[in-house]
PDB file of C-alpha atoms in Angstrom:
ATOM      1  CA  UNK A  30     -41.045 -24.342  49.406  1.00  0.00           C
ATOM      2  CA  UNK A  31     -37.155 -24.081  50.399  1.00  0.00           C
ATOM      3  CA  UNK A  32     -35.902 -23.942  46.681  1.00  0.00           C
ATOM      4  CA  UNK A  33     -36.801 -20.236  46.000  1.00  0.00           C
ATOM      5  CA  UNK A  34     -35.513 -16.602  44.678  1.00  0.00           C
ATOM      6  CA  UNK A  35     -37.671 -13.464  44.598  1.00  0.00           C
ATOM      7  CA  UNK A  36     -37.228  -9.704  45.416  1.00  0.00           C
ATOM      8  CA  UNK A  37     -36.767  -7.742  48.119  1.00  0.00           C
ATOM      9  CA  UNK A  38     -39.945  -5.737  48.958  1.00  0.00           C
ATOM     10  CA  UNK A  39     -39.020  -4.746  52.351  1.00  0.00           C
ATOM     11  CA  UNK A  40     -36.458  -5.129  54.838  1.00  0.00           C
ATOM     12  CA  UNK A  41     -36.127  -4.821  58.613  1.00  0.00           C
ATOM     13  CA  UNK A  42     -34.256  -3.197  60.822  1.00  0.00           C
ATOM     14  CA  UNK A  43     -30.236  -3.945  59.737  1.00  0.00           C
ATOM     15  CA  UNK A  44     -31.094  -6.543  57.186  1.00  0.00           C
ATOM     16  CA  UNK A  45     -29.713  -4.820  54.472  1.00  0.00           C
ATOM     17  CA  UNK A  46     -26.562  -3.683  56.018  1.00  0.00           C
ATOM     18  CA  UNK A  47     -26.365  -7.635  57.355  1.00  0.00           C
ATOM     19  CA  UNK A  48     -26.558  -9.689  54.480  1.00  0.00           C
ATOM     20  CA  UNK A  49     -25.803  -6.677  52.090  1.00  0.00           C
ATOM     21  CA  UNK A  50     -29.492  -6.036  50.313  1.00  0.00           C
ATOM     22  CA  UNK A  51     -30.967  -3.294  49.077  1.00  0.00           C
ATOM     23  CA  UNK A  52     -34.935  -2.796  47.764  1.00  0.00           C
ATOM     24  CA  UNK A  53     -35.246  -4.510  44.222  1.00  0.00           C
ATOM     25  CA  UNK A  54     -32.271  -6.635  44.850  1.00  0.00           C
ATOM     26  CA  UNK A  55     -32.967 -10.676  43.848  1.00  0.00           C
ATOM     27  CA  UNK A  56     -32.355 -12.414  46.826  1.00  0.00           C
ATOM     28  CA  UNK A  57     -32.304 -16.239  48.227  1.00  0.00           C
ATOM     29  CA  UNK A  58     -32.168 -17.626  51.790  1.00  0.00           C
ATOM     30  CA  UNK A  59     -30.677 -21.136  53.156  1.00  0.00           C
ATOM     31  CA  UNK A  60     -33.379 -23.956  53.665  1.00  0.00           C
ATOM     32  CA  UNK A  61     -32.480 -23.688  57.244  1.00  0.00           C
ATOM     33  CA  UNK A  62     -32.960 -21.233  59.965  1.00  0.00           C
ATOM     34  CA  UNK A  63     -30.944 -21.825  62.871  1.00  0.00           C
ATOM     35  CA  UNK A  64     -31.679 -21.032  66.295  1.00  0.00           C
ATOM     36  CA  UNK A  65     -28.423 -19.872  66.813  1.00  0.00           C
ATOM     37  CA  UNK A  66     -28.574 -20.793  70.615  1.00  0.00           C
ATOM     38  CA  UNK A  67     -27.752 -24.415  70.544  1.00  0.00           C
ATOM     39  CA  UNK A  68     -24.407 -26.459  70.495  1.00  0.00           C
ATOM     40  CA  UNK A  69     -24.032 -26.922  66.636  1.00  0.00           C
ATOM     41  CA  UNK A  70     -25.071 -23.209  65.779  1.00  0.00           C
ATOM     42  CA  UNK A  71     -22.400 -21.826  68.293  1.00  0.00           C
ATOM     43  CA  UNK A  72     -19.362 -23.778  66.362  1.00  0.00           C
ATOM     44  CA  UNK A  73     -21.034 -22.587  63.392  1.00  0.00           C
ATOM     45  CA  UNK A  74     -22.682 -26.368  62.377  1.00  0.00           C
ATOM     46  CA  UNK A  75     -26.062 -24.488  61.776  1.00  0.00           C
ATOM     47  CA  UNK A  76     -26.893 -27.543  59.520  1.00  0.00           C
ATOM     48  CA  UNK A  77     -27.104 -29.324  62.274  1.00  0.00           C
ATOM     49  CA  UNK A  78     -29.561 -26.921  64.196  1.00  0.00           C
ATOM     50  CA  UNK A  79     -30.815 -28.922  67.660  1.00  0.00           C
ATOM     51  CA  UNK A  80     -33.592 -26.252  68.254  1.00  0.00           C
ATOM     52  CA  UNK A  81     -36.562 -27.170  65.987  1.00  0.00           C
ATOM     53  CA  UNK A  82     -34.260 -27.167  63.120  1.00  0.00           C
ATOM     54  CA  UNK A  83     -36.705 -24.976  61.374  1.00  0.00           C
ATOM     55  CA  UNK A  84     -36.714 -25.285  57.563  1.00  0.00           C
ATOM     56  CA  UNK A  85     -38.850 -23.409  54.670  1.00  0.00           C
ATOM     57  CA  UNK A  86     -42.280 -25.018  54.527  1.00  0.00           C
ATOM     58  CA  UNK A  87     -41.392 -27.364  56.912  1.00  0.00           C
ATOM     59  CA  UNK A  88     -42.403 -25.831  60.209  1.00  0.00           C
ATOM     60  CA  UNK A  89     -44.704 -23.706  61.478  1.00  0.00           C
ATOM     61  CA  UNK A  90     -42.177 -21.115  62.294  1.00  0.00           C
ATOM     62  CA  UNK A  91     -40.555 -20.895  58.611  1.00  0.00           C
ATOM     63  CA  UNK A  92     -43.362 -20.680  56.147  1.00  0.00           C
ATOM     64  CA  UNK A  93     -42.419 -22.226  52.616  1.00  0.00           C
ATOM     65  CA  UNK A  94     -42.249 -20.113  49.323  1.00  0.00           C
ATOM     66  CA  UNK A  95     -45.056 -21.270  47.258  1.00  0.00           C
ATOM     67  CA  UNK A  96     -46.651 -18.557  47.551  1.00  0.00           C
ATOM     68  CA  UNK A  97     -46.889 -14.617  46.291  1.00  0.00           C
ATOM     69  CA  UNK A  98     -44.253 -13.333  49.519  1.00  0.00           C
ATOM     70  CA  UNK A  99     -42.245 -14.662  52.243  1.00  0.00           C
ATOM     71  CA  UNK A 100     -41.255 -13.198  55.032  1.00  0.00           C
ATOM     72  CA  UNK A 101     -37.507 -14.670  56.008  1.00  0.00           C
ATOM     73  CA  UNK A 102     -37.019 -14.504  59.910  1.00  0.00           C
ATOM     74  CA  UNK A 103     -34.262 -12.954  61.939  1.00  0.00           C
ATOM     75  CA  UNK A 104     -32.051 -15.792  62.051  1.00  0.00           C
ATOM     76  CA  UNK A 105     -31.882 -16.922  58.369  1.00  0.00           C
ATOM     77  CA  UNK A 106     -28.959 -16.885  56.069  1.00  0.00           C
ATOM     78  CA  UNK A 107     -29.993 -14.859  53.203  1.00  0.00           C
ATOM     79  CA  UNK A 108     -27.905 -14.316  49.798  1.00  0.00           C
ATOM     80  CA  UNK A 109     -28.583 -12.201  47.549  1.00  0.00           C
ATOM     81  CA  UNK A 110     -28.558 -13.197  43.597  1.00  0.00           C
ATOM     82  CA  UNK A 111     -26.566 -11.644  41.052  1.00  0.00           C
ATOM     83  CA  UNK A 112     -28.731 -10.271  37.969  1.00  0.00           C
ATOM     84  CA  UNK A 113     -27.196 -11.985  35.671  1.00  0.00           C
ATOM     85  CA  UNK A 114     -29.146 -15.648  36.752  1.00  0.00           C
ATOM     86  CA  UNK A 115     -32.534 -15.536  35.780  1.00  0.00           C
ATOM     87  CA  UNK A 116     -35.235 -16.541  37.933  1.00  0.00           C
ATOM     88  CA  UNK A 117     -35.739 -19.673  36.530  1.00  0.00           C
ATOM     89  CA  UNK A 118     -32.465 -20.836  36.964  1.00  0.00           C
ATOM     90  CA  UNK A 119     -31.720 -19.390  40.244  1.00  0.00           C
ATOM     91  CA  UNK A 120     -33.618 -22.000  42.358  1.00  0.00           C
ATOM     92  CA  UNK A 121     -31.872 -24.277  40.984  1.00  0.00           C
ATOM     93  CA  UNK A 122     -29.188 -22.868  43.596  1.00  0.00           C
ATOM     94  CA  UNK A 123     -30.552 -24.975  46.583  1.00  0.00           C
ATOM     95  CA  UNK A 124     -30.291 -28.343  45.281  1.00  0.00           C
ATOM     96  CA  UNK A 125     -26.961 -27.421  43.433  1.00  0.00           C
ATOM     97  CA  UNK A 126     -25.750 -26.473  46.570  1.00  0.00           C
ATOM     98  CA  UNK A 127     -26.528 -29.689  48.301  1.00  0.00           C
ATOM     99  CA  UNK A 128     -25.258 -31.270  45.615  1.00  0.00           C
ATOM    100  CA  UNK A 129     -21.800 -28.918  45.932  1.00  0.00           C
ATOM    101  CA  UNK A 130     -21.851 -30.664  49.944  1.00  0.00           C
ATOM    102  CA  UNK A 131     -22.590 -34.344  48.681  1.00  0.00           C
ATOM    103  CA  UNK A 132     -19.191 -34.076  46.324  1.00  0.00           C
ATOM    104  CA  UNK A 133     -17.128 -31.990  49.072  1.00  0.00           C
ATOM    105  CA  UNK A 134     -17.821 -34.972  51.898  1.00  0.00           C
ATOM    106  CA  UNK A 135     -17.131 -37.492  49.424  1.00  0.00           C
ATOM    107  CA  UNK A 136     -13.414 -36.136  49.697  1.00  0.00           C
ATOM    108  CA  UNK A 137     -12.944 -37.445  45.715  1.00  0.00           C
ATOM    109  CA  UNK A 138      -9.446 -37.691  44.416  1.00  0.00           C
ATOM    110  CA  UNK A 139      -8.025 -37.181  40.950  1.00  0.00           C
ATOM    111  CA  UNK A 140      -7.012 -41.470  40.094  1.00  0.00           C
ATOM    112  CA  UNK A 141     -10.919 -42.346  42.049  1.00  0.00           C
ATOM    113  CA  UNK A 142     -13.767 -44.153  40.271  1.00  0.00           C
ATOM    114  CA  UNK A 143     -17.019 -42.327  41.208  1.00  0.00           C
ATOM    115  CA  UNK A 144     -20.307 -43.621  41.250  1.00  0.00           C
ATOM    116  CA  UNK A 145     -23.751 -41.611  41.701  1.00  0.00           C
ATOM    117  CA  UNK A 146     -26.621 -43.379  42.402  1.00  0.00           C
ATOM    118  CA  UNK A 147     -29.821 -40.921  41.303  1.00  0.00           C
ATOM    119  CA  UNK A 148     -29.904 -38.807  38.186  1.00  0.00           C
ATOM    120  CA  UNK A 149     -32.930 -36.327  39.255  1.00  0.00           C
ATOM    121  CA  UNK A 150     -32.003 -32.527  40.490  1.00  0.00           C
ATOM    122  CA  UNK A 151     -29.477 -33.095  43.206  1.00  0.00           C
ATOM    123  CA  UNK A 152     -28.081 -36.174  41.397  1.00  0.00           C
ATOM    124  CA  UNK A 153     -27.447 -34.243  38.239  1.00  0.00           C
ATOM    125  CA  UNK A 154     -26.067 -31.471  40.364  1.00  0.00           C
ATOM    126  CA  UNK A 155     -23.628 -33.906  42.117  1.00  0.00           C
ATOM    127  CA  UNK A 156     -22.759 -35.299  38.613  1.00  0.00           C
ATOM    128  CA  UNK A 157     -21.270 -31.749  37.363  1.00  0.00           C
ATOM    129  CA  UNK A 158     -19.720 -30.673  40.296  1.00  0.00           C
ATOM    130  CA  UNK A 159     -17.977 -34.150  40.583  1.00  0.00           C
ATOM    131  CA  UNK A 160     -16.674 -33.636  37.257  1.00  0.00           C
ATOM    132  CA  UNK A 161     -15.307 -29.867  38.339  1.00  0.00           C
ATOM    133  CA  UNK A 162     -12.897 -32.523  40.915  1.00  0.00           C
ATOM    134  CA  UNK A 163     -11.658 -34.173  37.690  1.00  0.00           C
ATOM    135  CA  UNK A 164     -11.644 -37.785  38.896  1.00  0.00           C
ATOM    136  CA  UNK A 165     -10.436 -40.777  36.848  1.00  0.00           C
ATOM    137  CA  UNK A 166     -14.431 -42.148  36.155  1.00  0.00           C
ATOM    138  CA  UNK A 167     -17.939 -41.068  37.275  1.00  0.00           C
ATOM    139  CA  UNK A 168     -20.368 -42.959  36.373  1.00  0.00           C
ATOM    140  CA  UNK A 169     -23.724 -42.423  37.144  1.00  0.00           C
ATOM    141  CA  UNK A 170     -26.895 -45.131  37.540  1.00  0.00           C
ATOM    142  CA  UNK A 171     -30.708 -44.144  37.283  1.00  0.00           C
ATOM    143  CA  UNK A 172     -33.512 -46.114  36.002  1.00  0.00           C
ATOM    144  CA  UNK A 173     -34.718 -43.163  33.685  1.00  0.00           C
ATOM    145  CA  UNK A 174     -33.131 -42.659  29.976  1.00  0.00           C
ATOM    146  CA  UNK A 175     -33.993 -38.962  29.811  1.00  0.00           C
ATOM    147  CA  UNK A 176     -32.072 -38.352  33.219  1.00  0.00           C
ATOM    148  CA  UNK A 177     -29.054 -40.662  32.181  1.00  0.00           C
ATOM    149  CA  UNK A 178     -28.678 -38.341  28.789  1.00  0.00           C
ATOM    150  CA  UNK A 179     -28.732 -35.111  31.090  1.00  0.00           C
ATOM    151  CA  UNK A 180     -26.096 -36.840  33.383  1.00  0.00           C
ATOM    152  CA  UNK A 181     -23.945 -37.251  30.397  1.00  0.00           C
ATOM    153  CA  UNK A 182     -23.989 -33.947  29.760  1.00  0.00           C
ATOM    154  CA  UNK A 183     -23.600 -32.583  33.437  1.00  0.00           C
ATOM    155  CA  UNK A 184     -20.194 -34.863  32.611  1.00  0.00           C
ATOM    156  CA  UNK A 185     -20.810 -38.528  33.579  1.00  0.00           C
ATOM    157  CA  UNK A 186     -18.393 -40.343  31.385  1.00  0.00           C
ATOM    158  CA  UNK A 187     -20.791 -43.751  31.663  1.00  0.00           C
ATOM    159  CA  UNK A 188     -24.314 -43.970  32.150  1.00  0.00           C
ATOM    160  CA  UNK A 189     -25.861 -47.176  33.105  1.00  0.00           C
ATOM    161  CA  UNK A 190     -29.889 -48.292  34.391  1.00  0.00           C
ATOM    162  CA  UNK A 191     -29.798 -51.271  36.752  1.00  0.00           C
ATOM    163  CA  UNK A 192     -33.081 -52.681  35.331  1.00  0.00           C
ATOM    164  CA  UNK A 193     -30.918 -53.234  31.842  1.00  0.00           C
ATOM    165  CA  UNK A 194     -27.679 -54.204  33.105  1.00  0.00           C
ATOM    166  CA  UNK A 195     -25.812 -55.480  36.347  1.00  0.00           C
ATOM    167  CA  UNK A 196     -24.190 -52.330  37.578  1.00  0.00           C
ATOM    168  CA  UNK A 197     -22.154 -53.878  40.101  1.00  0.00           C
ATOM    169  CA  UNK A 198     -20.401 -56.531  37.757  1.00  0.00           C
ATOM    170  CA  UNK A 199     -20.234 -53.448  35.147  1.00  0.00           C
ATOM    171  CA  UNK A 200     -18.527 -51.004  37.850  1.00  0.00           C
ATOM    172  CA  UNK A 201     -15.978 -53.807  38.899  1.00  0.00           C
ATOM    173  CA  UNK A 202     -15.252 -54.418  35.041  1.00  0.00           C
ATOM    174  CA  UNK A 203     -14.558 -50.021  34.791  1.00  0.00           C
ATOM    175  CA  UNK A 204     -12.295 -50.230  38.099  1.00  0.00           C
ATOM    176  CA  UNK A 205      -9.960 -53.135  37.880  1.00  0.00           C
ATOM    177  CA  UNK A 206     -11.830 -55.324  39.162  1.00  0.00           C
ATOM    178  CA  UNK A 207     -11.936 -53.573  42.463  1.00  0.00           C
ATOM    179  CA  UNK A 208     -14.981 -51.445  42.602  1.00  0.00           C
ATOM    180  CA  UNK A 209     -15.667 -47.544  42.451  1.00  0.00           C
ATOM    181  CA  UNK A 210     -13.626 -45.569  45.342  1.00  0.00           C
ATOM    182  CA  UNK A 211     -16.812 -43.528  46.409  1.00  0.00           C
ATOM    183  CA  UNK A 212     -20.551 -44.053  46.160  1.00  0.00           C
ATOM    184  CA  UNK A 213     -22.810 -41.110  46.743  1.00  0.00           C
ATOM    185  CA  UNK A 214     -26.334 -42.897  47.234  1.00  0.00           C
ATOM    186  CA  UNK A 215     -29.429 -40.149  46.209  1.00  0.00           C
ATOM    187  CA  UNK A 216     -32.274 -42.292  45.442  1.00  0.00           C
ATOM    188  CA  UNK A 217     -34.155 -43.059  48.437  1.00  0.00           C
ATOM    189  CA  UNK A 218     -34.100 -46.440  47.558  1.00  0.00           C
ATOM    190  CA  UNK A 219     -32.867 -49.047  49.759  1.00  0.00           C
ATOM    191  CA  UNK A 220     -32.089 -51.302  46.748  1.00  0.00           C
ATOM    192  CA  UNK A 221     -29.373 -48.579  45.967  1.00  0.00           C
ATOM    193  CA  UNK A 222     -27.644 -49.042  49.079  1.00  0.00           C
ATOM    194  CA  UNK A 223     -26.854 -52.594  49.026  1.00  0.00           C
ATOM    195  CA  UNK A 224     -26.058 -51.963  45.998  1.00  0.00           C
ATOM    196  CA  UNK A 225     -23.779 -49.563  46.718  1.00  0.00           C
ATOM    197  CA  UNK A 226     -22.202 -51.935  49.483  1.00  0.00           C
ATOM    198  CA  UNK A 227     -21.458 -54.529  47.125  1.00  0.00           C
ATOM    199  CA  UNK A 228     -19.813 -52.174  44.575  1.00  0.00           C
ATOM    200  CA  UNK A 229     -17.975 -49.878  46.239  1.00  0.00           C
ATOM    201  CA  UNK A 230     -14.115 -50.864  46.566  1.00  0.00           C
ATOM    202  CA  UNK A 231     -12.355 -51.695  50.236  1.00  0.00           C
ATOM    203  CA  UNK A 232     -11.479 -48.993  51.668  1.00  0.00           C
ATOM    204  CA  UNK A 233     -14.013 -46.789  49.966  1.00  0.00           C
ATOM    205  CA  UNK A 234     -15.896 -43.779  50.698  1.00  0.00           C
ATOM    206  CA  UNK A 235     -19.994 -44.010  51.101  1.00  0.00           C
ATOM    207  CA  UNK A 236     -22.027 -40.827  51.300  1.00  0.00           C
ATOM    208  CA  UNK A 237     -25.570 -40.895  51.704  1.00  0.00           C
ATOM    209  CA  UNK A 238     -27.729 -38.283  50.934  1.00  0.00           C
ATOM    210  CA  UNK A 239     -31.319 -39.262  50.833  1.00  0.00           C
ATOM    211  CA  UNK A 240     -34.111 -39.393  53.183  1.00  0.00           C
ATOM    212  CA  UNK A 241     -35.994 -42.804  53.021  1.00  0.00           C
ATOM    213  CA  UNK A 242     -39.591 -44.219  54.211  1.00  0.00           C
ATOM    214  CA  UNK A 243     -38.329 -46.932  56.215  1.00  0.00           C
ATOM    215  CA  UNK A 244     -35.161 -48.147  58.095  1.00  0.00           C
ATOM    216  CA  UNK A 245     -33.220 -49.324  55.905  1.00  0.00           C
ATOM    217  CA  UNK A 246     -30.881 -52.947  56.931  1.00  0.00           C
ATOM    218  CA  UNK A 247     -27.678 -54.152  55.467  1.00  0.00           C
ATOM    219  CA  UNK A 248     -25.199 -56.180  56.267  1.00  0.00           C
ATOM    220  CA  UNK A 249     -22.417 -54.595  59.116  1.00  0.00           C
ATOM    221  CA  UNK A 250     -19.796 -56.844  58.296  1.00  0.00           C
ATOM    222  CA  UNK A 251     -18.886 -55.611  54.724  1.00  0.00           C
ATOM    223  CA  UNK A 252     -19.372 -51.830  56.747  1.00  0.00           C
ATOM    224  CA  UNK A 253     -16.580 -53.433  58.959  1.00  0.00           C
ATOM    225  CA  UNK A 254     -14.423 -56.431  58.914  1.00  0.00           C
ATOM    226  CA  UNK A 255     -14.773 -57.210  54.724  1.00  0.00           C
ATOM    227  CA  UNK A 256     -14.063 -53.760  53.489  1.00  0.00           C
ATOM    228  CA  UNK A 257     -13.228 -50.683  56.500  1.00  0.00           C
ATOM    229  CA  UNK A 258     -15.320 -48.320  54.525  1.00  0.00           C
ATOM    230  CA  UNK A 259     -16.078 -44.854  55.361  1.00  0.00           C
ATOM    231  CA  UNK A 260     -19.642 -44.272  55.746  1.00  0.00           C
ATOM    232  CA  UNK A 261     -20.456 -40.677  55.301  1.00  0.00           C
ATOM    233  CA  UNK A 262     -23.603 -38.706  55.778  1.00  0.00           C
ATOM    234  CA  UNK A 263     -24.404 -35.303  54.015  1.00  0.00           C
ATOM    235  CA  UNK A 264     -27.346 -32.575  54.828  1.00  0.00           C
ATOM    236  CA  UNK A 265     -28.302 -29.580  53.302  1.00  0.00           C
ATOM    237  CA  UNK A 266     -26.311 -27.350  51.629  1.00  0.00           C
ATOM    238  CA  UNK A 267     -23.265 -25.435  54.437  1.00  0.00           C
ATOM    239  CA  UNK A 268     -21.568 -22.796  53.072  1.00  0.00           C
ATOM    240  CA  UNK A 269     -22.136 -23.859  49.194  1.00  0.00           C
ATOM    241  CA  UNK A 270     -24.538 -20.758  48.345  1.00  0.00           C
ATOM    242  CA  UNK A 271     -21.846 -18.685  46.786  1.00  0.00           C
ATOM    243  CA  UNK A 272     -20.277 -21.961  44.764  1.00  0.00           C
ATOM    244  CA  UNK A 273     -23.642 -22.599  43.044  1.00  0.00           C
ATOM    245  CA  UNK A 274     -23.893 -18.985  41.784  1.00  0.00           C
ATOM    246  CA  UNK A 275     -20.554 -19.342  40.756  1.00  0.00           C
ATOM    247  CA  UNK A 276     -21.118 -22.101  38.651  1.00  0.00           C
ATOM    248  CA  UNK A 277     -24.412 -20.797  37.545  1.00  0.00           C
ATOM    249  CA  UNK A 278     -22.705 -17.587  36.192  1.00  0.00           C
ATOM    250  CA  UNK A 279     -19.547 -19.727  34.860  1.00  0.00           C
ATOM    251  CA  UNK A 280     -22.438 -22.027  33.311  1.00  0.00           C
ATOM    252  CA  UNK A 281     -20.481 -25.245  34.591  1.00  0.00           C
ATOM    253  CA  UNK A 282     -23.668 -26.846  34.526  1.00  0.00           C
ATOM    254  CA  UNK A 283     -26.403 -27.012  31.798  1.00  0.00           C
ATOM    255  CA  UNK A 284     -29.096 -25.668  33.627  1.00  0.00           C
ATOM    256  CA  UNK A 285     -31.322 -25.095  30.808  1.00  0.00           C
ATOM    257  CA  UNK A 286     -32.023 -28.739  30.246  1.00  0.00           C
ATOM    258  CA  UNK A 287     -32.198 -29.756  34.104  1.00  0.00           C
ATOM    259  CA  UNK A 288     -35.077 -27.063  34.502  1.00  0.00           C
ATOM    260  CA  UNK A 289     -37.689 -29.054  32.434  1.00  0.00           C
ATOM    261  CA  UNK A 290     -40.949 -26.569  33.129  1.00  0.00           C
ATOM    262  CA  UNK A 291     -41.470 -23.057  34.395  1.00  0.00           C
ATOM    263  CA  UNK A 292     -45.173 -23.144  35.351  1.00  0.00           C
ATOM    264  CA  UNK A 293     -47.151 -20.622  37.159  1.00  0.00           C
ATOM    265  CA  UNK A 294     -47.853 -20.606  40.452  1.00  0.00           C
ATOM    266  CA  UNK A 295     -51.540 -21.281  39.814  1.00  0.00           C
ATOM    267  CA  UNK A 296     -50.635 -24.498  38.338  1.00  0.00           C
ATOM    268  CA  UNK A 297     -49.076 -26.064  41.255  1.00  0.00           C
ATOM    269  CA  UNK A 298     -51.106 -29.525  41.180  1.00  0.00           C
ATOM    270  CA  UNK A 299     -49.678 -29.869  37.625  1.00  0.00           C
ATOM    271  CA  UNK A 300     -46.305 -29.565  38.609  1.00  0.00           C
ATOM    272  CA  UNK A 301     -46.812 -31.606  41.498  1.00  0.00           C
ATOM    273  CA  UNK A 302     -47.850 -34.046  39.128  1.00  0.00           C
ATOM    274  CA  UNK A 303     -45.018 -33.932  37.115  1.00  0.00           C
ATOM    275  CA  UNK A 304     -42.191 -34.062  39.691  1.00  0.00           C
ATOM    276  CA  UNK A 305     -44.766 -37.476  40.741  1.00  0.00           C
ATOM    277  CA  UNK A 306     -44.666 -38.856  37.622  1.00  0.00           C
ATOM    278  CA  UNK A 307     -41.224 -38.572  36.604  1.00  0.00           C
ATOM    279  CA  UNK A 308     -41.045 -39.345  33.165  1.00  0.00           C
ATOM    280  CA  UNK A 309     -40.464 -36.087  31.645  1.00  0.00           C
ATOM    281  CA  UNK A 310     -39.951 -33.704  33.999  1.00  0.00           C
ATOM    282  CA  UNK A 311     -35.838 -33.287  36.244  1.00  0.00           C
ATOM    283  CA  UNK A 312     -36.591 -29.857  38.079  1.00  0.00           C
ATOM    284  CA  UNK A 313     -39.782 -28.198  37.680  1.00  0.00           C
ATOM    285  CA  UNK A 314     -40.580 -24.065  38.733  1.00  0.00           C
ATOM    286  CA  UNK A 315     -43.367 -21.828  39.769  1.00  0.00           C
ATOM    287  CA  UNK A 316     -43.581 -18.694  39.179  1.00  0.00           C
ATOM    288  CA  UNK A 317     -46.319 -16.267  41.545  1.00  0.00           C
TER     289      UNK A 317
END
């Protein structure tokens, strides 16, 4: 419920003149809604909200957006959409977003070797704008064929599934035998992160952005004293709003094929079912 677009029915008092909205304008709002109060929101770290750190759907306080209307509360960060992206592919402009962050903490050069672990929405999303930074390889690893085809054409240059080859001994093969220069980790899985840690290159840069059911242990020392790498968290989606549209209007990114179904909103167990499942599905819409 914090992937949405809709229209603007009503606004209150200054909204419009705020965040530059008019009636009938197509309009989005950032996942989070910060207190504004707190230490992080006062440097302007919203994303890092200490009071509640309300999100769409999440809390009581910010009600998601599967639904008919949403109200948006004082404090949110709203956008609004050009006309020109369609519904359907405008909320796809949350998880490119966080995508947009992933790549931009990853710090990639032009001569690195980039590996994403994760081909579903945000993976795909880090995929293309990873390829905007022009780096020497990106290769990306997911355990699904129909995902690896659509990172190839977001602009991986390899595309490999663990359960069919050994990624690490194929990564060190691509890189000179040293190992990719970043690793952005967006399964979940705590397999990926070791296996991340035993391919990534000394000196290289780890970002993690995934949110997993259990702690998740590996070994320190190659953190450390083997390799001095620079472990790297990313959250949400700061100040990337305006750099998804952009690419959405520049159509940097084939968004046609990474929005699988556009169901209505009635059929929400259905497309619950096939963001479950997996098999077929990469980003999956409902409409009220």
């Amino acid at each position: 419920g914090h992937e949405f677009v809709g229209v603007v029915t009503a606004l209150g008092e200054g909204a419009g003149e705020k965040f530059g909205l008019k009636l009938g304008d197509h309009a989005t709002s950032e996942p989070i809604v910060p207190c504004r109060k707190c230490r992080y929101c006062k440097r302007g770290q919203f994303w890092m909200c200490d009071n509640g750190h309300d999100v769409y759907g999440f809390r009581q306080n910010t009600y998601g957006a599967m639904a008919e209307y949403i109200k948006l509360p004082a404090n949110a960060i709203n956008h609004k959409v050009p006309d020109e992206i369609p519904f359907d592919q405008a909320v796809y402009i949350e998880p490119l977003s966080c995508g947009i962050h992933a790549v931009e903490r990853a710090d990639i050069q032009l001569d690195d070797v980039v590996v994403i672990s994760g081909c579903g929405p945000l993976g795909v999303a880090m995929v293309a704008t990873a390829r905007l930074k022009n780096p020497r390889l990106i290769i990306a690893l997911d355990l699904k064929p129909h995902r690896l085809e659509l990172a190839k054409a977001c602009g991986a240059d390899v595309v490999m599934n663990p359960l069919e080859v050994d990624v690490v001994d194929e990564v060190r093969k691509l890189s000179d035998g040293y190992g990719c220069d970043v690793y952005i980790e967006v399964t979940g899985n705590p397999v990926s992160v070791n296996q991340g840690l035993q391919m990534i290159a000394r000196l290289g840069r780890f970002v993690e952005y995934s949110v997993f059911k259990q702690p998740v242990t590996v070994d320190w020392t190659i953190i450390g004293d083997t390799k001095e790498l620079d472990i790297r968290g990313a959250h949400a989606c700061p100040n990337t709003f305006p750099i998804a549209m952009n690419m959405l209007l520049k159509k940097q990114i084939p968004i046609e094929r990474i929005v699988t179904h556009a169901l209505p909103l009635e059929k929400f167990h259905e497309g619950v079912e096939l963001v479950a499942d997996g098999t077929q599905s990469v980003k999956v819409t409902l409409t009220p």
